[in-house]
Coordinates of C-alpha atoms in Angstrom, one line a residue:
M31 CA 3.8 23.7 -13.5
P32 CA 6.9 23.3 -11.3
N33 CA 6.7 25.1 -8.0
S34 CA 9.8 27.4 -8.0
S35 CA 8.4 30.3 -6.0
P36 CA 11.0 31.5 -3.4
Q37 CA 8.1 32.0 -1.0
A38 CA 7.0 28.4 -1.1
Q39 CA 7.2 26.8 2.3
K40 CA 9.9 24.2 2.4
I41 CA 9.2 20.7 3.6
T42 CA 11.6 17.8 4.4
L43 CA 9.8 14.5 3.9
L44 CA 11.3 11.3 5.1
G45 CA 10.5 8.1 3.3
A46 CA 10.0 7.1 -0.4
G47 CA 7.5 4.3 -0.2
V48 CA 4.0 4.7 -1.4
A49 CA 3.0 6.8 1.6
G50 CA 6.0 9.1 1.2
L51 CA 5.9 9.6 -2.6
T52 CA 2.1 10.1 -2.6
T53 CA 2.3 12.6 0.2
A54 CA 5.1 14.4 -1.5
V55 CA 3.2 14.7 -4.8
V56 CA 0.1 16.1 -3.0
L57 CA 2.1 18.7 -1.0
Q58 CA 4.3 19.7 -4.0
E59 CA 1.3 20.2 -6.2
A60 CA -0.4 22.2 -3.4
G61 CA 2.3 24.8 -3.5
Y62 CA 4.9 23.5 -1.0
Q63 CA 8.5 22.9 -1.9
V64 CA 9.2 19.3 -1.0
N65 CA 12.5 17.5 -0.6
V66 CA 12.1 13.7 -0.2
C67 CA 14.9 12.1 1.9
A68 CA 15.3 8.4 2.0
R69 CA 17.8 5.6 2.3
E70 CA 16.4 3.7 -0.6
F71 CA 14.1 4.5 -3.6
S72 CA 12.1 2.3 -5.9
P73 CA 12.6 -0.5 -6.8
H74 CA 14.3 -1.2 -3.4
T75 CA 11.5 -0.1 -1.0
T76 CA 9.1 -2.4 0.9
S77 CA 6.3 -0.9 -1.1
D78 CA 7.8 -2.3 -4.3
L79 CA 7.0 -5.8 -2.9
A80 CA 3.4 -5.0 -2.1
G81 CA 0.5 -6.9 -3.6
A82 CA -0.8 -3.4 -4.3
I83 CA -4.5 -4.2 -4.7
W84 CA -7.1 -1.9 -3.3
Y85 CA -9.0 -3.5 -0.5
P86 CA -10.7 -1.9 2.6
S87 CA -8.7 -1.8 5.7
H88 CA -10.0 -2.4 9.3
N89 CA -7.1 -0.5 10.9
A90 CA -8.0 2.1 13.6
P91 CA -9.1 4.8 13.5
V92 CA -11.8 2.8 11.7
E93 CA -14.1 5.6 10.4
R94 CA -11.2 7.7 9.3
T95 CA -9.5 4.7 7.7
K96 CA -12.7 4.0 5.7
N97 CA -12.7 7.6 4.4
W98 CA -9.0 7.5 3.5
G99 CA -9.6 4.2 1.6
L100 CA -12.6 5.6 -0.3
S101 CA -10.7 8.8 -1.2
T102 CA -7.9 6.7 -2.5
L103 CA -10.2 4.4 -4.5
K104 CA -11.7 7.4 -6.2
E105 CA -8.3 8.8 -7.0
L106 CA -6.9 5.6 -8.4
L107 CA -10.0 5.1 -10.6
R108 CA -9.6 8.7 -11.8
L109 CA -5.9 8.2 -12.6
Y110 CA -6.7 5.1 -14.5
E111 CA -9.5 6.6 -16.5
E112 CA -7.7 9.9 -17.3
E113 CA -4.1 8.8 -17.7
G114 CA -4.3 5.1 -18.4
A115 CA -2.4 2.0 -17.3
E116 CA 0.7 2.5 -19.5
V117 CA 1.4 5.9 -17.9
T118 CA 0.4 5.2 -14.3
G119 CA 0.9 1.4 -13.8
I120 CA -2.7 1.2 -12.5
R121 CA -5.0 -1.4 -14.0
L122 CA -8.6 -2.3 -13.3
V123 CA -8.7 -6.1 -12.6
K124 CA -11.7 -8.3 -11.9
G125 CA -11.4 -11.1 -9.4
V126 CA -12.9 -13.0 -6.5
R127 CA -12.5 -13.1 -2.7
H128 CA -13.6 -16.3 -1.1
F129 CA -14.8 -16.7 2.5
F130 CA -14.9 -20.0 4.2
R131 CA -17.5 -18.7 6.7
Q132 CA -20.8 -17.0 6.1
V133 CA -20.4 -13.2 5.7
G134 CA -22.8 -10.4 4.8
N135 CA -22.7 -7.7 2.2
P136 CA -19.6 -5.5 2.6
W137 CA -20.1 -1.8 3.3
W138 CA -18.0 -0.9 0.2
R139 CA -20.0 -2.9 -2.3
E140 CA -21.5 0.3 -4.0
S141 CA -18.0 1.9 -4.3
V142 CA -16.4 -0.7 -6.6
P143 CA -17.3 -1.6 -10.2
Q144 CA -19.1 -4.8 -11.1
F145 CA -19.7 -6.1 -7.6
R146 CA -21.7 -9.3 -7.3
I147 CA -22.1 -12.2 -4.8
L148 CA -21.4 -15.5 -6.6
P149 CA -23.8 -18.4 -6.5
E150 CA -22.6 -21.7 -5.0
S151 CA -21.8 -23.1 -8.4
E152 CA -19.1 -20.4 -9.0
R153 CA -17.5 -20.5 -5.5
A154 CA -14.3 -22.3 -4.6
E155 CA -14.7 -25.7 -3.0
R156 CA -16.0 -25.3 0.6
A157 CA -16.3 -21.5 0.3
R158 CA -19.5 -20.2 2.1
T159 CA -19.5 -16.7 0.5
S160 CA -17.7 -15.3 -2.6
Y161 CA -17.5 -11.8 -3.9
E162 CA -16.6 -10.9 -7.4
Y163 CA -15.7 -7.3 -8.1
T164 CA -13.2 -5.0 -10.0
V165 CA -10.6 -2.8 -8.3
P166 CA -7.4 -1.0 -9.0
L167 CA -4.3 -3.3 -9.0
I168 CA -0.9 -1.5 -9.2
D169 CA 2.4 -2.4 -10.7
M170 CA 4.4 -0.9 -7.9
P171 CA 7.9 -0.5 -9.4
H172 CA 6.3 1.4 -12.4
Y173 CA 3.9 3.4 -10.2
L174 CA 6.5 4.4 -7.6
G175 CA 9.7 4.5 -9.7
R176 CA 8.2 6.1 -12.8
Y177 CA 4.8 7.6 -12.3
L178 CA 4.9 9.2 -8.8
R179 CA 8.6 9.9 -9.0
N180 CA 8.3 11.7 -12.4
R181 CA 5.1 13.5 -11.3
L182 CA 6.9 14.9 -8.2
L183 CA 10.0 16.0 -10.2
K184 CA 7.9 17.6 -12.9
A185 CA 6.1 19.6 -10.2
G186 CA 9.5 20.8 -8.9
G187 CA 10.1 18.4 -6.0
T188 CA 13.5 16.9 -5.2
L189 CA 14.8 13.5 -4.1
T190 CA 17.8 13.1 -1.8
E191 CA 19.5 9.9 -0.8
K192 CA 20.0 10.5 2.9
T193 CA 19.4 8.8 6.2
F194 CA 19.0 10.1 9.8
S195 CA 20.4 8.0 12.6
T196 CA 18.3 9.7 15.3
W197 CA 15.1 11.7 15.5
E198 CA 17.1 14.6 17.0
Q199 CA 19.3 14.6 13.9
A200 CA 16.2 14.6 11.6
L201 CA 14.8 17.5 13.5
S202 CA 18.0 19.5 13.5
E203 CA 18.9 18.9 9.8
S204 CA 15.4 19.3 8.3
E205 CA 13.4 22.3 7.2
A206 CA 11.0 24.0 9.6
T207 CA 8.3 21.6 8.4
L208 CA 9.0 17.9 8.6
V209 CA 6.8 15.1 7.4
N210 CA 7.6 11.6 8.6
C211 CA 6.6 8.7 6.3
T212 CA 9.3 6.2 7.3
G213 CA 7.0 3.3 7.9
L214 CA 8.7 0.6 10.0
G215 CA 11.8 2.9 10.2
S216 CA 9.9 4.9 12.9
F217 CA 10.4 1.9 15.2
D218 CA 14.1 3.0 15.6
L219 CA 13.9 6.6 14.5
L220 CA 11.1 7.5 16.9
Q221 CA 11.4 4.6 19.3
D222 CA 7.7 3.9 18.5
K223 CA 7.2 0.6 20.2
A224 CA 3.6 0.5 19.0
L225 CA 5.1 -0.4 15.7
Y226 CA 5.9 -4.0 14.9
P227 CA 7.0 -5.9 11.7
V228 CA 4.5 -7.9 9.7
R229 CA 6.6 -10.3 7.7
G230 CA 5.3 -11.1 4.3
Q231 CA 6.8 -13.5 1.8
V232 CA 5.8 -13.5 -1.9
L233 CA 6.5 -15.6 -4.9
E234 CA 6.8 -14.0 -8.3
S235 CA 6.7 -15.6 -11.8
K236 CA 7.5 -13.7 -14.9
S237 CA 6.5 -16.6 -17.2
L238 CA 2.9 -17.1 -16.1
Q239 CA -0.1 -15.0 -17.0
I240 CA -3.5 -14.9 -15.5
D241 CA -6.3 -12.4 -15.9
E242 CA -8.1 -12.3 -12.6
F243 CA -7.1 -12.0 -8.9
V244 CA -8.1 -14.5 -6.2
L245 CA -8.1 -13.7 -2.5
S246 CA -8.9 -15.5 0.7
A247 CA -8.0 -14.5 4.3
D248 CA -9.7 -17.5 6.0
H249 CA -9.1 -20.6 3.9
P250 CA -8.7 -23.6 6.3
E251 CA -5.0 -23.9 5.2
G252 CA -4.2 -20.2 5.6
S253 CA -4.6 -16.9 3.8
I254 CA -3.6 -16.5 0.2
Y255 CA -3.6 -14.0 -2.6
V256 CA -3.0 -14.6 -6.3
L257 CA -2.5 -11.3 -8.3
P258 CA -1.8 -10.8 -12.0
R259 CA 1.0 -8.5 -13.0
R260 CA 1.6 -6.7 -16.2
Q261 CA 4.3 -9.3 -16.7
G262 CA 3.7 -12.3 -14.5
V263 CA 1.9 -13.3 -11.3
I264 CA 2.6 -12.7 -7.7
L265 CA 1.5 -15.1 -4.9
G266 CA 1.4 -14.3 -1.2
G267 CA -0.3 -14.8 2.1
G268 CA 0.3 -16.1 5.6
S269 CA 1.9 -13.0 7.0
R270 CA 3.5 -13.2 10.5
S271 CA 3.3 -10.4 13.0
G272 CA 6.3 -9.5 15.2
V273 CA 8.8 -11.4 13.1
W274 CA 11.9 -9.5 11.9
D275 CA 13.5 -12.4 10.0
K276 CA 13.8 -11.6 6.3
Q277 CA 15.2 -15.0 5.3
V278 CA 13.2 -16.9 2.7
D279 CA 11.2 -19.8 4.2
P280 CA 10.9 -22.6 1.6
A281 CA 8.2 -24.4 3.6
H282 CA 6.1 -21.3 3.6
A283 CA 6.7 -20.9 -0.2
E284 CA 5.5 -24.5 -0.8
R285 CA 2.4 -23.9 1.2
T286 CA 1.7 -20.8 -0.8
R287 CA 2.1 -22.6 -4.1
R288 CA -0.1 -25.4 -3.0
L289 CA -2.9 -23.2 -1.7
A290 CA -2.7 -20.9 -4.8
A291 CA -3.1 -23.9 -7.1
M292 CA -6.2 -25.0 -5.2
L293 CA -7.9 -21.6 -5.8
S294 CA -6.3 -20.6 -9.1
T295 CA -5.4 -23.7 -11.0
K296 CA -3.2 -22.0 -13.7
T297 CA -0.6 -21.1 -11.0
G298 CA 0.4 -24.8 -10.9
A299 CA 1.6 -24.7 -14.5
T300 CA 5.1 -23.3 -13.7
D301 CA 8.0 -23.8 -11.3
D302 CA 9.5 -20.5 -12.3
W303 CA 9.1 -18.7 -8.9
E304 CA 11.3 -16.1 -7.3
M305 CA 10.9 -15.7 -3.5
K306 CA 11.0 -12.3 -1.8
V307 CA 10.5 -11.2 1.8
G308 CA 9.4 -7.8 3.1
L309 CA 8.4 -6.3 6.5
R310 CA 5.3 -4.2 6.6
P311 CA 4.9 -1.5 9.3
G312 CA 2.3 -3.0 11.6
R313 CA 0.5 -0.7 14.1
K314 CA -2.9 -1.1 15.7
Q315 CA -3.7 2.5 14.8
I316 CA -2.4 4.4 11.8
R317 CA -0.5 7.4 12.9
C318 CA -1.6 10.3 10.7
E319 CA -1.3 13.3 13.0
R320 CA 0.5 16.7 13.6
D321 CA 2.9 17.3 16.5
D322 CA 4.3 20.7 17.2
S323 CA 6.0 19.8 20.5
A324 CA 9.6 19.8 19.1
G325 CA 9.6 23.5 18.2
K326 CA 8.8 22.9 14.5
T327 CA 5.9 21.6 12.5
V328 CA 5.9 17.8 12.3
V329 CA 3.3 15.6 10.7
H330 CA 3.5 11.8 10.9
N331 CA 2.0 9.4 8.3
Y332 CA 3.0 5.8 9.0
G333 CA 1.8 2.5 10.5
H334 CA -0.5 1.5 7.7
T335 CA 0.2 -2.3 8.1
G336 CA -0.9 -3.9 4.8
A337 CA -3.1 -0.9 3.7
G338 CA -0.4 1.4 2.5
V339 CA -1.8 1.5 -1.1
T340 CA -5.4 1.4 0.0
V341 CA -5.2 4.6 2.1
S342 CA -2.3 6.4 0.4
W343 CA -4.1 9.3 -1.3
G344 CA -6.5 9.7 1.6
C345 CA -3.7 9.9 4.2
A346 CA -1.7 12.2 1.9
R347 CA -4.6 14.7 1.8
E348 CA -5.0 14.4 5.5
V349 CA -1.3 15.5 5.9
L350 CA -2.1 18.5 3.6
S351 CA -5.1 19.4 5.8
L352 CA -3.1 19.1 9.0
L353 CA -0.4 21.4 7.6
S354 CA -3.1 24.0 6.9
V355 CA -4.3 24.1 10.5
S356 CA -3.0 26.8 12.8
P357 CA -0.8 25.5 15.7
S358 CA -3.2 27.0 18.2
H359 CA -5.8 24.5 17.0

């Protein structure tokens, strides 16, 4: 039911990527009155370019990040099982991650469906260890622009196209409670120099179809991911930290195509590729914390690097928990 109670605590939430909209849904459905303010909404956010596959993050704080990731995995699996792919944009997809060094069993192996370690005969050439497993893979424009957006509006939340040039303006023009999910935008908005851009370039084909994902972070020629979409395929890998340039790099695109074809041969069957560049919000430690020093309640939720999807529901629930804590604590 929509939250229309005049007593509902009002929240201004900044940012409409996966962190922002997920947090807005959690807060609105918990009884708050949330207005999401952003410069851009789906399909024009950085999150819309994400590979959007669940995979554990090693970001600090490590133990909390693990818990946020597992909480998110459980929620994505529940949404898929209860509401389905057509409604949510979430699919369960089987695939393989290849390692070109010897690695042990991952701590999360019991949490994902159909996990197995592949025998040598099923590994990529020169791979030392390969995992096969099934995880949620998300069509982000559908998930953000339809599912989360509609779920928020149905619950009574609102969306406002608005930007703030300074943090002081954001504080003065927001409600008494402010939630900051601006991602890399906090570099300028908060002057948070712990943030840095992580440049990612992807190639997308609408004419090619594959059934399974392929990942590798340590192939001798560089990292690579090959991800099936509901309509098409997306290739990526070889992100570059500290680079603000959003111009397409044709040489990088050719490397990505060549490496993808080595690990997923069907990707060599088309030249129909569109190149896109996005900047992820890199930070050594995810910032998910409360700050009451400005005379109002502020909760930050940003700096997820490439784990925005993986920790989205866990961090959103952390924000809800932080808002429930008395300022004296």
